[in-house]
């Protein structure tokens, strides 16, 4: 609908609108990122950064399996989280787009509010809920379970619960938008051609919703590799994930080059996996329906 | 493509009923799931006893009284408000402008521009916080400043602007550009076109972006934690509380943090439906 207008960078109107964002993201996103890369080639001495170029940090990273074990664990948790989020979010997004006519707005408002509430607070709420003397066990005891029926706090299960909880809304919104954008007449055409409801869903709706599902997966995966709160607060810090390791490297060990290098490794591996899946995904699409 | 006609394993009505049960059930289950920790916090803030455990020793408002006498909680409330208000203003203005540019204009480097402007969306907050902390530490050593409320605001703006941009972009996308042309043909100046046509039409998007921005900043933990130095906001105050052993004071703070959120989300929905 909107007509696009040709503009040159010499146009003051374009400059006035584009420059603030460019300056902001160059000065406080791109530049810090580049500096972080440069930092990985420096040394530390007595907890102080010295600007001398060296490969010490990188040899350290590539020779110690410890970092890679944690990275592997992080990736495993992140991928599990993506799968769970998609499985849970899809029916909700579908219901939001195709059912719930009268209550659609209420449900959206409820989900938005839960999403916008700070993750620290919600995670803390889960601790209180899952605690041995917390609400979950209280309810379990009332309903006749013996002892501490709910005993997952400070395990990976609790971490996963927290991750899914905090990232699920991203999946619901992204998939909802893609289902909502589907042209209804295509589905009606499938019915006219004799498809059952399920068949129309499987062969029309689902393929058309794929971009949304894909976008949700990428977004959740990239955010899930960076979680720190859930493994620390819900997982009790027992099996640390990369972000926690990075934070410790900066705060406790005060080794900036190592922390910077670990940050980069995490981001590069995460982006690499996204590209890899993207490749598989587009290959599959060329080979026909899955 | 030719498919064999499968024998349906369910008749159409049973199929529809099953789908409905699944869909409504999933939605209800997810809503309950979303509100479990929120209601747990609200419930525990009214606990009479010293520990946030069940069963309650009694119901009281004494932790709210304690909260209002606690000066560091007051400071945290003040800091949260200042950071959220300033960050919202910057993020909404910069993000809205960037959205108009990204959707409406064709220019060289449009794709790099859009990519750069939206990049922090898919960057984990903790890592963004760390990268910015390094940046401010190095700059701070050169220009002699410490991290504090200003650096926290900058971090929030970097993180929230892309959200504002995406929300406004949706509105710009559905915007009928001929209305602007019509105004111009009637002799309106550039400023007048903006004042009377563009901004009123984009207002719902900008308004939701502002509310989103405020709440993202108001409840932000990761960036504040990395960038605010010794300045505490409500979320970092709660986090330090969890670390030192919990008392119902923290659920009470959490409940206070929820209030502007609920009000703003309801307000936004009202305005959007009227508009």
XYZ file of C-alpha atoms in Angstrom:
565
model
C 0.000 0.000 0.000
C 2.660 2.471 0.936
C 4.370 4.043 -2.021
C 8.118 3.942 -1.751
C 9.974 7.161 -2.344
C 13.462 7.435 -3.781
C 15.796 9.336 -1.515
C 19.455 10.182 -1.593
C 21.635 10.331 1.504
C 22.100 14.030 0.737
C 18.408 14.579 1.393
C 18.100 16.308 4.802
C 14.822 14.507 5.533
C 16.401 11.087 5.151
C 19.440 12.143 7.153
C 17.348 13.539 9.991
C 15.424 10.290 10.341
C 18.105 7.732 9.607
C 21.155 9.233 11.252
C 20.084 8.967 14.904
C 19.571 5.231 14.532
C 22.795 4.821 12.550
C 24.807 6.781 15.121
C 23.190 4.922 18.018
C 23.761 1.441 16.647
C 27.204 2.212 15.241
C 28.457 3.956 18.340
C 26.933 1.659 20.921
C 26.488 -1.664 19.150
C 28.834 -2.092 16.201
C 31.836 -0.265 17.665
C 31.670 -2.075 21.033
C 31.350 -5.363 19.145
C 34.444 -4.611 17.049
C 36.337 -3.551 20.147
C 35.347 -6.815 21.833
C 36.912 -8.640 18.912
C 40.096 -6.604 19.273
C 40.143 -7.254 23.019
C 40.419 -11.002 22.507
C 43.933 -10.506 21.186
C 45.150 -8.653 24.282
C 46.677 -9.873 27.527
C 45.866 -9.381 31.169
C 48.363 -8.884 33.938
C 47.358 -8.781 37.621
C 43.697 -8.389 36.664
C 44.594 -5.411 34.504
C 44.178 -5.254 30.778
C 47.406 -4.524 28.950
C 47.195 -3.518 25.317
C 49.744 -5.957 23.936
C 48.770 -8.124 21.016
C 48.890 -11.865 21.632
C 47.152 -15.110 20.782
C 47.264 -16.362 24.370
C 43.502 -16.224 24.885
C 42.703 -18.093 21.725
C 45.221 -20.870 22.416
C 43.697 -21.182 25.859
C 40.209 -21.539 24.398
C 41.144 -24.067 21.770
C 43.154 -26.254 24.153
C 40.758 -26.479 27.103
C 37.802 -28.841 26.532
C 36.054 -27.324 29.581
C 34.752 -24.344 27.578
C 33.501 -26.571 24.796
C 31.644 -28.913 27.146
C 29.751 -25.939 28.529
C 29.128 -24.644 25.025
C 27.771 -28.048 23.969
C 25.460 -28.132 26.963
C 24.270 -24.601 26.146
C 23.516 -25.491 22.531
C 21.669 -28.639 23.584
C 19.532 -26.654 26.026
C 18.886 -23.933 23.437
C 17.779 -26.375 20.727
C 15.539 -28.268 23.160
C 14.053 -24.933 24.185
C 13.338 -24.018 20.547
C 11.565 -27.337 19.902
C 9.465 -27.079 23.060
C 8.558 -23.446 22.378
C 7.417 -24.276 18.827
C 5.333 -27.253 19.969
C 3.614 -25.229 22.661
C 3.335 -21.943 20.763
C 1.910 -23.266 17.510
C -1.510 -24.394 18.788
C -1.834 -21.184 20.802
C -0.894 -18.972 17.861
C -3.248 -20.962 15.637
C -6.089 -20.636 18.120
C -5.390 -16.920 18.419
C -5.569 -16.456 14.660
C -8.494 -18.751 13.840
C -10.593 -19.210 16.997
C -11.281 -17.090 20.064
C -13.068 -14.368 18.089
C -14.571 -12.566 21.075
C -11.705 -13.151 23.488
C -8.847 -12.644 21.058
C -7.938 -9.206 22.397
C -8.131 -10.285 26.015
C -5.834 -13.219 25.383
C -3.407 -10.977 23.509
C -3.368 -8.440 26.327
C -2.777 -11.191 28.893
C 0.113 -12.645 26.906
C 1.605 -9.194 26.255
C 1.515 -8.291 29.908
C 3.149 -11.554 30.935
C 5.790 -10.993 28.260
C 6.578 -7.438 29.281
C 6.928 -8.271 32.954
C 10.550 -8.466 33.911
C 12.141 -11.898 33.587
C 13.927 -11.616 36.946
C 10.678 -11.213 38.782
C 8.929 -14.029 36.950
C 11.900 -16.319 37.465
C 11.881 -15.454 41.139
C 8.166 -16.272 41.145
C 8.984 -19.730 39.799
C 11.495 -20.266 42.599
C 8.806 -19.510 45.149
C 6.383 -21.759 43.301
C 8.725 -24.723 42.905
C 10.433 -24.455 46.291
C 10.232 -27.462 48.621
C 7.949 -25.466 50.878
C 6.484 -23.557 47.990
C 3.121 -23.414 46.318
C 3.515 -26.411 44.010
C 4.266 -28.849 46.808
C 1.580 -27.337 48.982
C -0.976 -27.968 46.265
C 0.452 -31.445 45.661
C 0.103 -32.277 49.348
C -3.439 -30.958 49.461
C -4.326 -33.218 46.563
C -2.880 -36.232 48.316
C 0.716 -36.586 47.132
C 3.202 -37.675 49.774
C 6.323 -35.690 50.726
C 7.908 -33.374 48.208
C 6.217 -34.389 44.986
C 7.578 -31.434 43.046
C 11.315 -31.559 43.384
C 12.795 -30.090 40.248
C 14.179 -26.811 41.559
C 17.943 -26.509 41.011
C 18.001 -29.040 38.183
C 18.245 -28.678 34.415
C 14.496 -29.331 34.253
C 13.821 -26.159 36.163
C 16.256 -24.261 33.928
C 14.415 -25.527 30.859
C 11.070 -24.605 32.373
C 12.321 -21.072 32.963
C 13.792 -20.766 29.473
C 10.614 -21.952 27.765
C 8.605 -19.692 30.029
C 10.630 -16.583 29.253
C 10.946 -17.151 25.497
C 7.567 -18.689 24.619
C 5.874 -15.333 23.926
C 8.332 -14.598 21.119
C 7.212 -17.802 19.383
C 3.511 -17.157 19.944
C 3.652 -13.637 18.499
C 5.850 -14.472 15.513
C 3.852 -17.553 14.486
C 0.560 -15.759 15.103
C 1.540 -12.976 12.710
C 2.388 -15.458 9.957
C -0.838 -17.470 10.369
C -2.899 -14.288 10.571
C -1.435 -13.122 7.255
C -2.575 -16.260 5.398
C -5.213 -15.600 2.762
C -8.390 -17.386 3.943
C -9.503 -18.010 0.370
C -6.609 -20.436 -0.132
C -7.925 -22.619 2.669
C -11.481 -22.345 1.350
C -10.167 -23.400 -2.053
C -8.663 -26.491 -0.435
C -12.051 -27.319 1.113
C -13.726 -26.861 -2.265
C -11.217 -29.268 -3.743
C -12.419 -31.818 -1.200
C -9.730 -31.558 1.458
C -10.689 -32.365 5.027
C -10.006 -29.714 7.664
C -6.899 -31.529 8.771
C -5.679 -32.039 5.229
C -6.188 -28.333 4.415
C -4.297 -27.427 7.562
C -1.456 -29.817 6.782
C -1.055 -28.880 3.150
C -2.019 -25.204 3.058
C -1.826 -23.514 6.442
C 1.289 -25.197 7.780
C 3.503 -24.595 4.718
C 2.348 -20.967 4.563
C 3.101 -20.473 8.255
C 6.624 -21.802 7.795
C 8.346 -18.393 7.536
C 6.888 -17.470 10.926
C 7.945 -20.778 12.447
C 11.420 -20.315 11.052
C 11.698 -16.717 12.292
C 10.522 -17.788 15.745
C 13.091 -20.600 15.848
C 15.980 -18.298 14.948
C 14.939 -15.615 17.419
C 14.440 -18.061 20.288
C 17.619 -19.953 19.554
C 19.743 -16.793 19.530
C 18.167 -15.565 22.740
C 18.320 -19.004 24.397
C 22.076 -19.400 23.952
C 22.471 -16.201 25.962
C 20.363 -17.033 29.004
C 21.967 -16.528 32.356
C 19.184 -15.910 34.825
C 17.434 -19.284 34.451
C 20.472 -21.558 34.948
C 21.600 -19.413 37.861
C 18.342 -18.847 39.698
C 16.281 -21.924 38.750
C 19.129 -24.299 37.944
C 21.015 -23.283 41.074
C 24.190 -22.719 39.077
C 24.939 -26.441 39.129
C 25.381 -26.922 35.426
C 26.536 -23.555 34.123
C 25.748 -22.424 30.620
C 27.923 -20.244 28.423
C 26.494 -16.900 29.479
C 27.150 -17.679 33.147
C 30.693 -18.750 32.298
C 31.202 -15.490 30.416
C 29.848 -13.419 33.272
C 32.118 -15.201 35.750
C 35.102 -14.642 33.496
C 34.444 -10.928 33.533
C 33.361 -10.470 37.120
C 35.176 -13.079 39.163
C 38.267 -13.805 37.132
C 38.450 -10.261 35.690
C 39.871 -11.673 32.482
C 38.440 -9.396 29.819
C 40.179 -10.911 26.783
C 38.993 -14.408 27.714
C 35.468 -13.196 28.417
C 35.382 -11.315 25.137
C 36.665 -14.363 23.259
C 34.068 -16.641 24.875
C 31.359 -14.133 23.925
C 32.533 -14.197 20.323
C 32.771 -17.997 20.187
C 29.207 -18.260 21.494
C 27.846 -15.771 18.971
C 29.777 -17.204 16.024
C 28.758 -20.799 16.800
C 25.129 -19.733 17.274
C 25.006 -17.818 13.986
C 26.775 -20.699 12.234
C 24.126 -23.152 13.445
C 21.360 -20.822 12.256
C 22.974 -20.631 8.804
C 23.421 -24.398 8.731
C 19.764 -25.040 9.524
C 18.809 -22.390 6.987
C 20.763 -24.320 4.363
C 19.088 -27.633 5.251
C 15.714 -25.922 5.310
C 16.088 -24.385 1.845
C 17.502 -27.649 0.414
C 14.496 -29.530 1.721
C 12.167 -27.025 0.195
C 13.734 -27.575 -3.216
C 13.305 -31.295 -2.870
C 9.573 -31.043 -2.367
C 7.159 -31.219 0.545
C 8.429 -32.684 3.783
C 0.456 -33.375 -7.377
C -1.592 -36.526 -7.098
C -2.276 -37.838 -3.652
C -4.063 -41.086 -2.913
C -7.389 -40.422 -1.217
C -6.852 -41.446 2.375
C -9.623 -43.023 4.371
C -10.282 -40.509 7.121
C -9.609 -41.984 10.536
C -12.080 -39.588 12.074
C -15.268 -38.189 10.677
C -15.346 -34.466 10.075
C -17.277 -33.562 13.187
C -15.049 -35.543 15.517
C -12.060 -34.002 13.812
C -13.346 -30.476 14.387
C -14.148 -31.241 18.007
C -10.690 -32.692 18.610
C -9.080 -29.621 17.015
C -11.134 -27.301 19.207
C -10.291 -29.176 22.385
C -6.618 -29.094 21.495
C -6.554 -25.423 20.529
C -8.655 -24.001 23.370
C -6.936 -26.345 25.796
C -3.467 -25.246 24.713
C -4.403 -21.577 24.982
C -5.884 -21.984 28.443
C -2.916 -24.059 29.609
C -0.418 -21.493 28.325
C -2.263 -18.627 29.991
C -2.218 -20.493 33.302
C 1.459 -21.288 32.772
C 2.230 -17.605 32.115
C 0.494 -16.443 35.253
C 1.716 -19.071 37.737
C 4.839 -17.152 38.854
C 3.078 -13.790 38.670
C 0.242 -14.889 40.939
C 2.668 -16.721 43.211
C 4.546 -13.459 43.752
C 1.396 -11.436 44.332
C 0.103 -14.039 46.812
C 3.351 -14.241 48.772
C 3.568 -10.457 49.108
C 0.601 -10.653 51.496
C 2.246 -13.263 53.704
C 2.352 -12.361 57.393
C 5.379 -14.468 58.340
C 9.057 -13.922 57.681
C 9.497 -16.552 54.969
C 7.813 -16.852 51.613
C 6.515 -20.389 52.178
C 3.118 -22.009 52.425
C 0.897 -22.360 54.366
C 0.492 -18.681 55.250
C 0.830 -17.660 58.853
C -1.625 -14.907 58.128
C -2.502 -12.246 55.615
C -1.114 -8.764 56.072
C 0.107 -5.663 54.328
C 3.113 -5.289 56.599
C 5.667 -6.002 53.846
C 4.232 -3.141 51.835
C 4.664 -0.889 54.861
C 8.232 -2.158 55.204
C 8.752 -1.450 51.526
C 7.722 2.174 51.872
C 10.023 2.660 54.844
C 12.934 1.063 53.035
C 14.903 3.924 51.523
C 16.931 1.800 49.094
C 13.697 0.425 47.651
C 12.547 4.010 47.213
C 15.776 4.907 45.425
C 15.362 1.872 43.207
C 11.820 2.957 42.338
C 13.064 6.454 41.502
C 15.936 5.158 39.335
C 13.665 2.732 37.491
C 11.278 5.561 36.676
C 13.949 7.997 35.477
C 15.691 5.389 33.313
C 12.422 4.130 31.823
C 11.053 7.606 31.003
C 14.239 8.890 29.357
C 14.941 5.632 27.511
C 11.343 5.493 26.238
C 11.541 9.014 24.808
C 14.783 8.368 22.953
C 13.930 4.863 21.793
C 10.476 5.805 20.510
C 11.644 8.876 18.588
C 14.722 7.229 17.054
C 12.860 3.986 16.354
C 9.861 5.675 14.720
C 12.092 7.749 12.445
C 14.094 4.661 11.488
C 10.881 2.754 10.764
C 9.655 5.423 8.341
C 13.020 5.395 6.596
C 13.218 1.602 6.388
C 9.696 1.092 5.040
C 8.951 4.196 2.959
C 12.224 5.261 1.382
C 14.341 3.655 -1.288
C 17.982 4.615 -0.938
C 21.482 3.223 -1.143
C 22.434 0.950 1.738
C 18.802 0.437 2.675
C 19.343 -3.202 3.636
C 22.504 -2.547 5.696
C 20.639 0.325 7.362
C 17.685 -1.866 8.290
C 19.947 -4.697 9.413
C 22.061 -2.451 11.605
C 19.031 -0.730 13.118
C 17.320 -4.019 13.990
C 20.407 -6.062 14.929
C 20.216 -5.784 18.742
C 16.811 -7.556 18.602
C 18.490 -10.918 18.112
C 21.447 -10.277 20.392
C 21.262 -11.821 23.854
C 20.816 -9.058 26.398
C 23.465 -10.294 28.787
C 26.052 -10.330 26.008
C 24.942 -6.889 24.802
C 25.359 -5.702 28.376
C 28.857 -7.171 28.607
C 29.973 -5.799 25.251
C 28.703 -2.334 26.220
C 30.265 -2.591 29.666
C 33.650 -3.240 28.052
C 33.085 -0.298 25.736
C 32.143 2.060 28.553
C 35.020 0.835 30.703
C 37.530 1.563 27.960
C 35.904 4.912 27.143
C 35.570 5.685 30.831
C 39.262 5.169 31.389
C 40.052 7.583 28.559
C 37.430 10.221 29.343
C 37.316 9.576 33.065
C 33.742 8.592 33.860
C 32.116 5.660 35.630
C 29.151 3.567 34.661
C 25.934 4.799 36.208
C 22.465 5.907 35.329
C 23.509 7.516 32.002
C 25.283 4.427 30.690
C 22.289 2.326 31.756
C 20.002 4.617 29.760
C 22.244 4.345 26.683
C 22.170 0.552 26.973
C 18.384 0.532 27.268
C 18.037 2.810 24.232
C 20.292 0.556 22.128
C 18.257 -2.502 23.074
C 14.752 -1.002 22.924
C 14.991 1.181 19.785
C 14.794 -1.852 17.424
C 11.599 -3.019 19.174
C 10.078 0.443 18.705
C 11.220 0.437 15.095
C 9.573 -2.912 14.308
C 6.280 -1.937 15.962
C 6.080 1.404 14.150
C 7.175 -0.249 10.877
C 4.028 -2.396 10.917
C 1.960 0.791 11.125
C 3.984 2.528 8.392
C 3.500 -0.498 6.166
C -0.277 -0.066 6.214
C -0.002 3.666 5.690
C -1.606 5.195 2.626
C 1.021 7.530 1.184
C -1.446 9.255 -1.156
C -2.872 11.075 1.875
C 0.447 12.873 2.256
C 0.480 13.719 -1.441
C -3.050 15.060 -1.173
C -2.051 17.325 1.714
C 0.961 18.532 -0.238
C -1.185 19.221 -3.300
C -3.423 21.344 -1.110
C -0.404 23.476 -0.290
C 0.716 22.063 3.067
C 4.386 22.509 3.967
C 6.541 19.534 4.987
C 6.083 20.373 8.652
C 2.331 20.708 8.231
C 2.105 17.380 6.423
C 3.818 15.770 9.384
C 1.818 17.636 11.963
C -1.617 17.017 10.470
C -1.303 13.852 8.357
C 1.685 11.611 8.994
C 1.904 11.735 12.788
C -1.840 11.372 13.475
C -1.979 8.345 11.180
C 1.108 6.736 12.691
C 0.127 7.666 16.225
C -1.345 4.282 17.271
C 1.887 2.529 16.267
C 4.104 5.126 17.920
C 1.969 4.981 21.031
C 2.199 1.182 21.328
C 5.915 1.404 20.651
C 6.221 3.887 23.511
C 4.346 1.631 25.924
C 6.361 -1.386 24.860
C 9.552 0.635 25.265
C 8.590 1.859 28.715
C 7.778 -1.619 29.985
C 10.866 -3.217 28.464
C 13.002 -0.602 30.177
C 11.027 -0.542 33.428
C 11.453 -4.261 33.954
C 14.869 -4.662 32.392
C 17.361 -6.652 34.394
C 20.309 -7.751 32.278
C 21.355 -4.376 30.877
C 20.829 -2.486 34.100
C 22.748 -5.152 35.972
C 25.755 -4.749 33.670
C 25.677 -1.035 32.992
C 24.231 0.840 35.961
C 27.317 0.625 38.176
C 26.190 1.007 41.766
C 22.800 2.435 40.761
C 19.968 0.044 41.632
C 16.648 -0.274 39.861
C 13.710 -2.356 41.092
C 14.673 -5.502 39.134
C 18.338 -5.437 40.186
C 17.237 -4.674 43.732
C 15.058 -7.795 43.681
C 17.879 -9.849 42.192
C 20.262 -8.838 44.979
C 17.477 -9.756 47.397
C 17.126 -13.271 45.981
C 20.853 -13.743 46.412
C 20.887 -12.769 50.079
C 17.911 -14.876 51.125
C 14.321 -14.153 50.388
C 11.727 -12.493 52.537
C 8.211 -11.467 51.500
C 9.626 -7.963 50.958
C 10.740 -8.993 47.466
C 7.396 -10.370 46.302
C 5.948 -7.070 47.548
C 8.401 -5.123 45.364
C 7.566 -7.392 42.436
C 3.864 -6.675 42.884
C 4.581 -2.944 42.904
C 6.576 -3.384 39.683
C 3.585 -5.110 38.051
C 1.153 -2.240 38.616
C 2.289 0.260 35.933
C 2.588 -2.671 33.536
C -0.998 -3.778 33.968
C -2.302 -0.209 33.732
C -0.297 0.613 30.607
C -1.177 -2.597 28.754
C -4.895 -2.081 29.455
C -4.661 1.589 28.474
C -2.887 0.730 25.232
C -5.546 -1.817 24.350
C -8.364 0.658 25.048
C -6.792 3.338 22.872
C -5.964 0.928 20.085
C -9.534 -0.331 19.933
C -10.962 3.179 19.829
C -8.513 4.271 17.127
